[in-house]
Short mmCIF file of C-alpha atoms and ligand atoms in Angstrom, two decimals:
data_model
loop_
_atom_site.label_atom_id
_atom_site.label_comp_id
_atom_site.label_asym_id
_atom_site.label_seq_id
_atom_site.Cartn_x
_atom_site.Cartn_y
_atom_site.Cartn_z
CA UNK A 1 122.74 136.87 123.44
CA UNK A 2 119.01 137.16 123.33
CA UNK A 3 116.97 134.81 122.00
CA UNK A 4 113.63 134.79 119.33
CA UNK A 5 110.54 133.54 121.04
CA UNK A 6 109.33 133.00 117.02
CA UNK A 7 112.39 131.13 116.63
CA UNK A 8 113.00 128.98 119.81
CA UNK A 9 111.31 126.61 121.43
CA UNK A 10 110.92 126.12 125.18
CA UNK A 11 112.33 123.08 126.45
CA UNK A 12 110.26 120.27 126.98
CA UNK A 13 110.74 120.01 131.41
CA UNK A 14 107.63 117.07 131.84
CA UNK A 15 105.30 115.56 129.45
CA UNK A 16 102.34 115.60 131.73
CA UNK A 17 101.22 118.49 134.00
CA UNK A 18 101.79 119.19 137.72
CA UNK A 19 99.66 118.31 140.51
CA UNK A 20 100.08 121.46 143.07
CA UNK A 21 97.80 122.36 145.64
CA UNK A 22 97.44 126.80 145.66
CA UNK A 23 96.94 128.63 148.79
CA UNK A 24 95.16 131.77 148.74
CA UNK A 25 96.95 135.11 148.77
CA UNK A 26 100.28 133.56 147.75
CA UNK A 27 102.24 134.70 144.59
CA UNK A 28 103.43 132.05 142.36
CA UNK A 29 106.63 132.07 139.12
CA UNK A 30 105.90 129.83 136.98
CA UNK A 31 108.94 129.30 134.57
CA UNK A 32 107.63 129.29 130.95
CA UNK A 33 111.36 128.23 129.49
CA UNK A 34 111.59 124.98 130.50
CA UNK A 35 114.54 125.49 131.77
CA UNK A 36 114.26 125.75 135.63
CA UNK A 37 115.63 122.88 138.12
CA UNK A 38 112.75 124.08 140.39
CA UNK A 39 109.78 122.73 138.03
CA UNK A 40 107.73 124.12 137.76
CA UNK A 41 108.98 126.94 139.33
CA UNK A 42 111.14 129.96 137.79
CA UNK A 43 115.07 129.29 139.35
CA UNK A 44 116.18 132.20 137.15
CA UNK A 45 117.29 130.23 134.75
CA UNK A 46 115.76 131.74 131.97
CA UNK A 47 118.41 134.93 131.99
CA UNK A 48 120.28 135.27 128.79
CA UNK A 49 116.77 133.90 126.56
CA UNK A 50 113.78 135.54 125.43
CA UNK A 51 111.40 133.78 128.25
CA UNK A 52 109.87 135.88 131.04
CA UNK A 53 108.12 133.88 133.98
CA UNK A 54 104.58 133.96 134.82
CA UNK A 55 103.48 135.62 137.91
CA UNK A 56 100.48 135.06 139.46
CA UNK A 57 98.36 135.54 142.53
CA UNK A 58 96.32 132.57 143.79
CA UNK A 59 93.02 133.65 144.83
CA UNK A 60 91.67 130.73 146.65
CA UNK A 61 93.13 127.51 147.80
CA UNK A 62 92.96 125.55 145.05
CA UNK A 63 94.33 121.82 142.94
CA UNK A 64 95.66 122.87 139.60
CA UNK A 65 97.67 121.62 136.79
CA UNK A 66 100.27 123.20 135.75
CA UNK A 67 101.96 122.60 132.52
CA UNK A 68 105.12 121.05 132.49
CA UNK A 69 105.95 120.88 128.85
CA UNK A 70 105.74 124.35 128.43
CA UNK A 71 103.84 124.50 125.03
CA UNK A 72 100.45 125.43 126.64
CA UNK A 73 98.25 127.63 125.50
CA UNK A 74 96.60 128.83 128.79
CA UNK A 75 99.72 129.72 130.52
CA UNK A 76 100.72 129.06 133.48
CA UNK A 77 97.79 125.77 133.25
CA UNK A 78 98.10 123.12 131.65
CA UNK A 79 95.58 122.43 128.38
CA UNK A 80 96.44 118.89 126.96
CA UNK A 81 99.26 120.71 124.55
CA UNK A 82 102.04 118.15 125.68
CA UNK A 83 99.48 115.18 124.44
CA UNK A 84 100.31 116.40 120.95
CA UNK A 85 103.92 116.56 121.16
CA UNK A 86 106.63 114.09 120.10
CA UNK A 87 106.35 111.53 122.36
CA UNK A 88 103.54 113.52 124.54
CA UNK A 89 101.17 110.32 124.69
CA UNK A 90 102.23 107.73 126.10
CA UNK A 91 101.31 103.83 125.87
CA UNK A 92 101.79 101.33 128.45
CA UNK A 93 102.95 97.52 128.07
CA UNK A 94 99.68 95.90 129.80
CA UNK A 95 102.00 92.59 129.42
CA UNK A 96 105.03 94.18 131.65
CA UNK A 97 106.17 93.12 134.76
CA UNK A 98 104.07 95.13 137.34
CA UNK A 99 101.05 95.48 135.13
CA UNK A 100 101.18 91.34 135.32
CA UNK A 101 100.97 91.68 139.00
CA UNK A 102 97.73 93.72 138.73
CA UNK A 103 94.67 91.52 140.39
CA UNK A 104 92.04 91.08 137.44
CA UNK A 105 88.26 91.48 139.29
CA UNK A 106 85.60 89.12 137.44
CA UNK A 107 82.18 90.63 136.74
CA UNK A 108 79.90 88.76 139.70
CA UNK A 109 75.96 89.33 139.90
CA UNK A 110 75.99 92.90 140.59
CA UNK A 111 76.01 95.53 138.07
CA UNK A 112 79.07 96.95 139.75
CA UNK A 113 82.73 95.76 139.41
CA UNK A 114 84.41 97.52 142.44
CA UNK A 115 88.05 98.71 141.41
CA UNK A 116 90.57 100.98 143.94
CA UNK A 117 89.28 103.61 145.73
CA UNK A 118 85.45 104.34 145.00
CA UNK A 119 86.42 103.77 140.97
CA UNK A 120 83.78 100.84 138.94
CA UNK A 121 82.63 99.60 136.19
CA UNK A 122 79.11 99.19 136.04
CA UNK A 123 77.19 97.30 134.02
CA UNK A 124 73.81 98.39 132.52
CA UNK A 125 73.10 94.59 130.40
CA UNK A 126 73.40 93.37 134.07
CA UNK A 127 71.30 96.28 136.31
CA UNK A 128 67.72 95.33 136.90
CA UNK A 129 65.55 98.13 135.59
CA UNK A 130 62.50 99.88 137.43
CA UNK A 131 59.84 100.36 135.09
CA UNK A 132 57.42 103.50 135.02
CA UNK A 133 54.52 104.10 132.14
CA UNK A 134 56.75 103.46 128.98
CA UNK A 135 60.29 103.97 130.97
CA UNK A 136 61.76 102.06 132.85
CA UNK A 137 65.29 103.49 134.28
CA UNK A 138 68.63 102.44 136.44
CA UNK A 139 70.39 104.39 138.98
CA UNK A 140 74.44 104.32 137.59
CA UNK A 141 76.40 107.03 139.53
CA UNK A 142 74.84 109.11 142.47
CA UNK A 143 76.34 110.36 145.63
CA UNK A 144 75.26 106.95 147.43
CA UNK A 145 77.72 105.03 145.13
CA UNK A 146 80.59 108.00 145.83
CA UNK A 147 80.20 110.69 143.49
CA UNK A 148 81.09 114.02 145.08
CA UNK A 149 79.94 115.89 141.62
CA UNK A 150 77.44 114.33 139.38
CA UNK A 151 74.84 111.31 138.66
CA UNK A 152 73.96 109.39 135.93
CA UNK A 153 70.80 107.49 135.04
CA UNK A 154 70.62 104.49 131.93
CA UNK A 155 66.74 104.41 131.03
CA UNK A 156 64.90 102.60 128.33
CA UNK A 157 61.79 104.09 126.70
CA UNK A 158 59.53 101.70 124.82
CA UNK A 159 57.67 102.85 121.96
CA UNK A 160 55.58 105.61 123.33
CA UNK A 161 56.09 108.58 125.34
CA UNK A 162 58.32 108.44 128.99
CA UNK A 163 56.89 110.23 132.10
CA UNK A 164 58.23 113.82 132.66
CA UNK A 165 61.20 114.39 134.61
CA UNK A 166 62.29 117.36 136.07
CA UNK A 167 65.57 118.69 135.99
CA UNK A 168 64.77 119.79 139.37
CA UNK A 169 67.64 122.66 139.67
CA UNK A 170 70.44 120.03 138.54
CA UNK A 171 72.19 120.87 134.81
CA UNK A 172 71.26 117.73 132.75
CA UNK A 173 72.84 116.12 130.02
CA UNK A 174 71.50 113.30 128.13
CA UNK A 175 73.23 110.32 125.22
CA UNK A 176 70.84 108.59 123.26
CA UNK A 177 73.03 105.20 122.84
CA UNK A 178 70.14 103.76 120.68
CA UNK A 179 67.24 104.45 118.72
CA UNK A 180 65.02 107.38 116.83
CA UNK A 181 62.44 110.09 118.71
CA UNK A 182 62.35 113.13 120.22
CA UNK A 183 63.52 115.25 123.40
CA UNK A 184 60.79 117.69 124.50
CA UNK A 185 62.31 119.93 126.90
CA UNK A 186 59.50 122.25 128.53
CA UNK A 187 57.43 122.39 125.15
CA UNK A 188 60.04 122.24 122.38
CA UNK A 189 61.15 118.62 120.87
CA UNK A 190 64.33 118.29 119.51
CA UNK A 191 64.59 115.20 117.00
CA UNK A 192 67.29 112.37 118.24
CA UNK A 193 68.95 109.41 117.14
CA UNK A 194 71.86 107.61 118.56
CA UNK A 195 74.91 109.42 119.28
CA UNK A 196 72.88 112.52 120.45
CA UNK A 197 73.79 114.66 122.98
CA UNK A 198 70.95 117.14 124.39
CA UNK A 199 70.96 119.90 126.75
CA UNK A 200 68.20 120.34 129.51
CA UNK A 201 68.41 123.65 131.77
CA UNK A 202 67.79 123.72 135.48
CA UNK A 203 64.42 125.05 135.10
CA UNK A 204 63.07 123.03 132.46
CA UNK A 205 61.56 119.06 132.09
CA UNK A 206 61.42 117.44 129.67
CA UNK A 207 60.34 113.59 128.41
CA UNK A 208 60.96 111.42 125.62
CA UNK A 209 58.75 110.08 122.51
CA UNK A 210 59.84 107.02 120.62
CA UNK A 211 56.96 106.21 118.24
CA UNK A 212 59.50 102.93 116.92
CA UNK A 213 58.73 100.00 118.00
CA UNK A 214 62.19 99.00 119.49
CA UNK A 215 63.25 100.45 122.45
CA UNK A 216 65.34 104.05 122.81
CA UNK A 217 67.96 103.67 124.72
CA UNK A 218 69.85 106.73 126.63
CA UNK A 219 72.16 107.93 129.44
CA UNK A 220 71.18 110.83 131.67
CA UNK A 221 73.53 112.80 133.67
CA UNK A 222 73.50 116.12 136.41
CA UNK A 223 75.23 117.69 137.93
CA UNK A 224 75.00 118.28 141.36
CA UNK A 225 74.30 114.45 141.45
CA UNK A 226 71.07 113.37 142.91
CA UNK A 227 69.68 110.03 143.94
CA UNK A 228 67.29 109.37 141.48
CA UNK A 229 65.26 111.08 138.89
CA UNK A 230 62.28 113.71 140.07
CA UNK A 231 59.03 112.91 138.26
CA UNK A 232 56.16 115.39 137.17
CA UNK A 233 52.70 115.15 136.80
CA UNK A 234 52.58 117.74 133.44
CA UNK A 235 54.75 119.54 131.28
CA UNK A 236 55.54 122.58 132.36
CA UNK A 237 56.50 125.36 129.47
CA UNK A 238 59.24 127.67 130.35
CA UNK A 239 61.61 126.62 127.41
CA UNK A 240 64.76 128.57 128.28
CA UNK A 241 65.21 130.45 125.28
CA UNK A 242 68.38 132.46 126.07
CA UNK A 243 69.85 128.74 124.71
CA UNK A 244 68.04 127.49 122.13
CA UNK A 245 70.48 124.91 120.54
CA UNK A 246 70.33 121.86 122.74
CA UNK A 247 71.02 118.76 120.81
CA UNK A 248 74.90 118.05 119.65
CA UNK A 249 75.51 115.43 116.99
CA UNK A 250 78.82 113.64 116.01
CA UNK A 251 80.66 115.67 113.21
CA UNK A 252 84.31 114.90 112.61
CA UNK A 253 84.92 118.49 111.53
CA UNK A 254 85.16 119.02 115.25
CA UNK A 255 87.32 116.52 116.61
CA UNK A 256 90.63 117.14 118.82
CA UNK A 257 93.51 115.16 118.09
CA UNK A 258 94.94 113.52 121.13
CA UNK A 259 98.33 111.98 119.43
CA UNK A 260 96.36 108.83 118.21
CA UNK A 261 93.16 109.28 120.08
CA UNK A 262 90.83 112.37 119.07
CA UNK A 263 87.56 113.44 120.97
CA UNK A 264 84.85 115.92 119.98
CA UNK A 265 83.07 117.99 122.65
CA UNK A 266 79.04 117.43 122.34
CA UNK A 267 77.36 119.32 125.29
CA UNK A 268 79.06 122.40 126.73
CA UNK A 269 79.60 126.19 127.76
CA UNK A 270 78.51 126.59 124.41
CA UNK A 271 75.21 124.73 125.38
CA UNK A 272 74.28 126.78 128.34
CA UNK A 273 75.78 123.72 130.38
CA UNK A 274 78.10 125.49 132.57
CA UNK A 275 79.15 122.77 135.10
CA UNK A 276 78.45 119.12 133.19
CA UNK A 277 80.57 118.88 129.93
CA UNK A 278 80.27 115.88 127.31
CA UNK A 279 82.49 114.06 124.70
CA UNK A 280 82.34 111.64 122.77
CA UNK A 281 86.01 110.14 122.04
CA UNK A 282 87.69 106.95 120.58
CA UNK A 283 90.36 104.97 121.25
CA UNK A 284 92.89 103.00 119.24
CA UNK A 285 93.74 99.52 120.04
CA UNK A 286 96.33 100.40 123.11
CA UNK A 287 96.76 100.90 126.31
CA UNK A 288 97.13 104.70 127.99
CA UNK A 289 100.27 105.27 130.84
CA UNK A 290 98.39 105.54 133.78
CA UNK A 291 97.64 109.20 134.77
CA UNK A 292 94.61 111.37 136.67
CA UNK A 293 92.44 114.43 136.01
CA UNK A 294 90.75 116.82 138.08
CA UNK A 295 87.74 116.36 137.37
CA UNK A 296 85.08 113.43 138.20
CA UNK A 297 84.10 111.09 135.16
CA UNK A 298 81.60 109.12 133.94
CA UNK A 299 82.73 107.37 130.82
CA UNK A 300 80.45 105.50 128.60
CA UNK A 301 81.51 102.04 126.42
CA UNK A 302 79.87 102.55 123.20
CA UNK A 303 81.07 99.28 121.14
CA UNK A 304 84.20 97.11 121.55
CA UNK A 305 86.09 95.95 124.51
CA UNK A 306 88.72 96.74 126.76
CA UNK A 307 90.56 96.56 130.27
CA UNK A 308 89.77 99.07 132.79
CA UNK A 309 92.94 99.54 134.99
CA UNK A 310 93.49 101.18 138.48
CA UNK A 311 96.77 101.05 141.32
CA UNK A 312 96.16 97.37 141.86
CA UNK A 313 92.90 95.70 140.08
CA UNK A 314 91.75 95.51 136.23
CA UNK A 315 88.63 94.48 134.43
CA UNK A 316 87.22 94.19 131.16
CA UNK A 317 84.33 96.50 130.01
CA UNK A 318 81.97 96.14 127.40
CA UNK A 319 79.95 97.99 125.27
CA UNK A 320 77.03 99.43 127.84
CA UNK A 321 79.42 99.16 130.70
CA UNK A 322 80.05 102.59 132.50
CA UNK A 323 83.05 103.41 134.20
CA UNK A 324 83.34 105.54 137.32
CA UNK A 325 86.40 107.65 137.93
CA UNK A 326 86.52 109.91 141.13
CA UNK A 327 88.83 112.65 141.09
CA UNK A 328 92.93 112.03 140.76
CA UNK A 329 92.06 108.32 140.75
CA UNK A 330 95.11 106.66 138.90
CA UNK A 331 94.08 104.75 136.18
CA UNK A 332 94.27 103.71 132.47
CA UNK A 333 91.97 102.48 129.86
CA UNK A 334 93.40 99.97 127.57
CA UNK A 335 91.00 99.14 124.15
CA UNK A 336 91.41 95.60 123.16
CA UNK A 337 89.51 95.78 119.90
CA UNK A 338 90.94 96.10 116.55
CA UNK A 339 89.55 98.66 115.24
CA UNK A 340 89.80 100.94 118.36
CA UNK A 341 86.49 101.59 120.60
CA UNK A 342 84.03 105.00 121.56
CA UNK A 343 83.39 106.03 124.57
CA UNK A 344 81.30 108.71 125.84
CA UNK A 345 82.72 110.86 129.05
CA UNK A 346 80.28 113.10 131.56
CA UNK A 347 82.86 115.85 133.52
CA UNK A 348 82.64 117.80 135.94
CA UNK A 349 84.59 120.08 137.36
CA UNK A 350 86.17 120.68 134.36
CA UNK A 351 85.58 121.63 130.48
CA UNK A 352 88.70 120.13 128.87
CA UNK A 353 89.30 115.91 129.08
CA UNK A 354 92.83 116.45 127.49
CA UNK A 355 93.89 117.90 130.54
CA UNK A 356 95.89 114.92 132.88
CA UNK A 357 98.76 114.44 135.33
S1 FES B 1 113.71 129.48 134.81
FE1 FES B 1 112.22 129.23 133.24
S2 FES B 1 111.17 131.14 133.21
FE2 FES B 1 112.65 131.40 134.80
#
């Protein structure tokens, strides 16, 4: 007998998504019931139900998720829908058996804690800063220190105006951690305070004003990742005004529930940004099953503490740390506060940080 789609569910086949690797040209059935012994592949198990499998052509060789639990709402991809199911998110026991054989790394002199692979944790109450005029700035993720994707700067502007950087080609994100002033991108100024995201085009420059007297402190990310930050003489004008809203603020009206865990997107598509996407996100006293995205990540510790986790070595971040995830790095972030922690996360490829395998 056939069965309703509106009244039955597809089964539940894997809480996560699946890791495959596409090759152009090649047709692919992905089963949509659940049902299939051949995950997450169609075995033709479906007959007899109300499910039809998903064909589709791959056009390039590509790494994709695809769902496993079947509830997604960008078929045949995963989207982050199993997160919110019964049982979708999982915790992890950081006291069990393996994770006790898991080699802690102690924070040394550097500003970098090296982890597995080319994942750290680096430190910006530990970097030495290089001052210029009323800036002075760190370098935190580039290609030098393994990014394939993006870089991020931490810079401090005293009270006064920074130099002008230029985007120099790059999309560029900024987080003001700390403090009042203003963004002027190419001519227009944008107010700020902390917990601000803001939007600079490839075209554009733009600087900083903080007429308080204590410092502003922000985060600046781009995407393709370049060494260090590209200085100008003037500011140009040239304000790109195809996307005039630049700045994002925190507003829980936007969150995303992630089972206990809920992020809200600041700087996006929506933006103009069409390769570096921000969140800001918090997490609940607890530590994550270990899993891995697609996409590269820079993740920001806003307040609290926690325990940064890879295959084989831990460490504990603070507020100001920055951790460094390279793409389908294994790993797990565990918040040992309370009251949960924030973090702020820089991706790219990608638009969507529920997305995991
Ligand atoms: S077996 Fe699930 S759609 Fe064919």
């Amino acid at each position: 007998m056939t069965q309703s789609n509106s009244k039955v569910s597809p089964v539940i086949a894997y809480r996560k998504g699946f890791y495959y690797e596409l090759k152009a040209g090649k047709r692919y059935l992905w089963c949509s019931c659940g049902r299939s012994a051949t995950q997450p592949f169609c075995d033709g198990s479906h007959v007899g139900t109300s499910f039809q499998p998903v064909a589709f052509k791959a056009e390039r060789d590509e790494d994709v998720i695809f769902c496993g639990c079947k509830h997604t709402g960008t078929p045949p991809f995963c989207d982050g829908a199993h997160s919110n199911l019964p049982g979708g998110y999982r915790t992890d026991d950081p006291d069990s058996a393996d994770n006790r054989s898991v080699r802690s790394v102690p924070a040394g002199d550097s500003p970098i804690v090296q982890l597995d692979g080319q994942c750290y944790v680096f430190s910006t109450s530990r970097a030495p800063l290089v001052p210029r005029g009323a800036m002075s700035h760190c370098v935190v993720v580039s290609p030098a220190l393994g990014a394939l994707f993006q870089s991020q700067f931490y810079a401090e502007v005293a009270q006064g105006v920074s130099p002008v950087i230029s985007a120099d080609g790059r999309h560029t994100v900024l987080f003001v951690s700390e403090g009042d002033g203003e963004v002027e991108i190419s001519g227009r100024r944008f107010p700020v305070s902390a917990r601000t995201g803001v939007y600079i085009h490839p075209s554009e420059a733009y600087r900083v004003h903080n007429t308080a007297a204590t410092a502003l402190k922000f985060f600046i990310s781009n995407g393709p990742g370049s060494e260090d930050l590209v200085w100008l003489e003037d500011m140009p004008l040239g304000f790109d005004a195809q996307y005039p809203h630049r700045d994002a603020s925190v507003d829980p009206s936007q969150r995303h529930k992630m089972a206990e865990r809920y992020y809200q997107m600041l700087v996006n598509r929506e933006h103009g940004s069409m390769v570096v996407t921000q969140f800001i996100g918090n997490i609940p006293l607890s530590k994550a099953e270990p899993h891995r995205h697609l996409y590269e990540e820079a993740m920001i510790v806003l307040n609290g503490a926690g325990v940064v986790w890879t295959e084989r070595t831990k460490t504990i971040v603070r507020a100001g740390d920055v951790l460094f995830l390279p793409r389908k790095q294994l790993h797990s972030v565990q918040c040992t506060t309370p009251g949960g922690f924030d973090v702020v996360g820089v991706i790219y490829p990608g638009d969507n940080p529920s997305i995991n395998y």
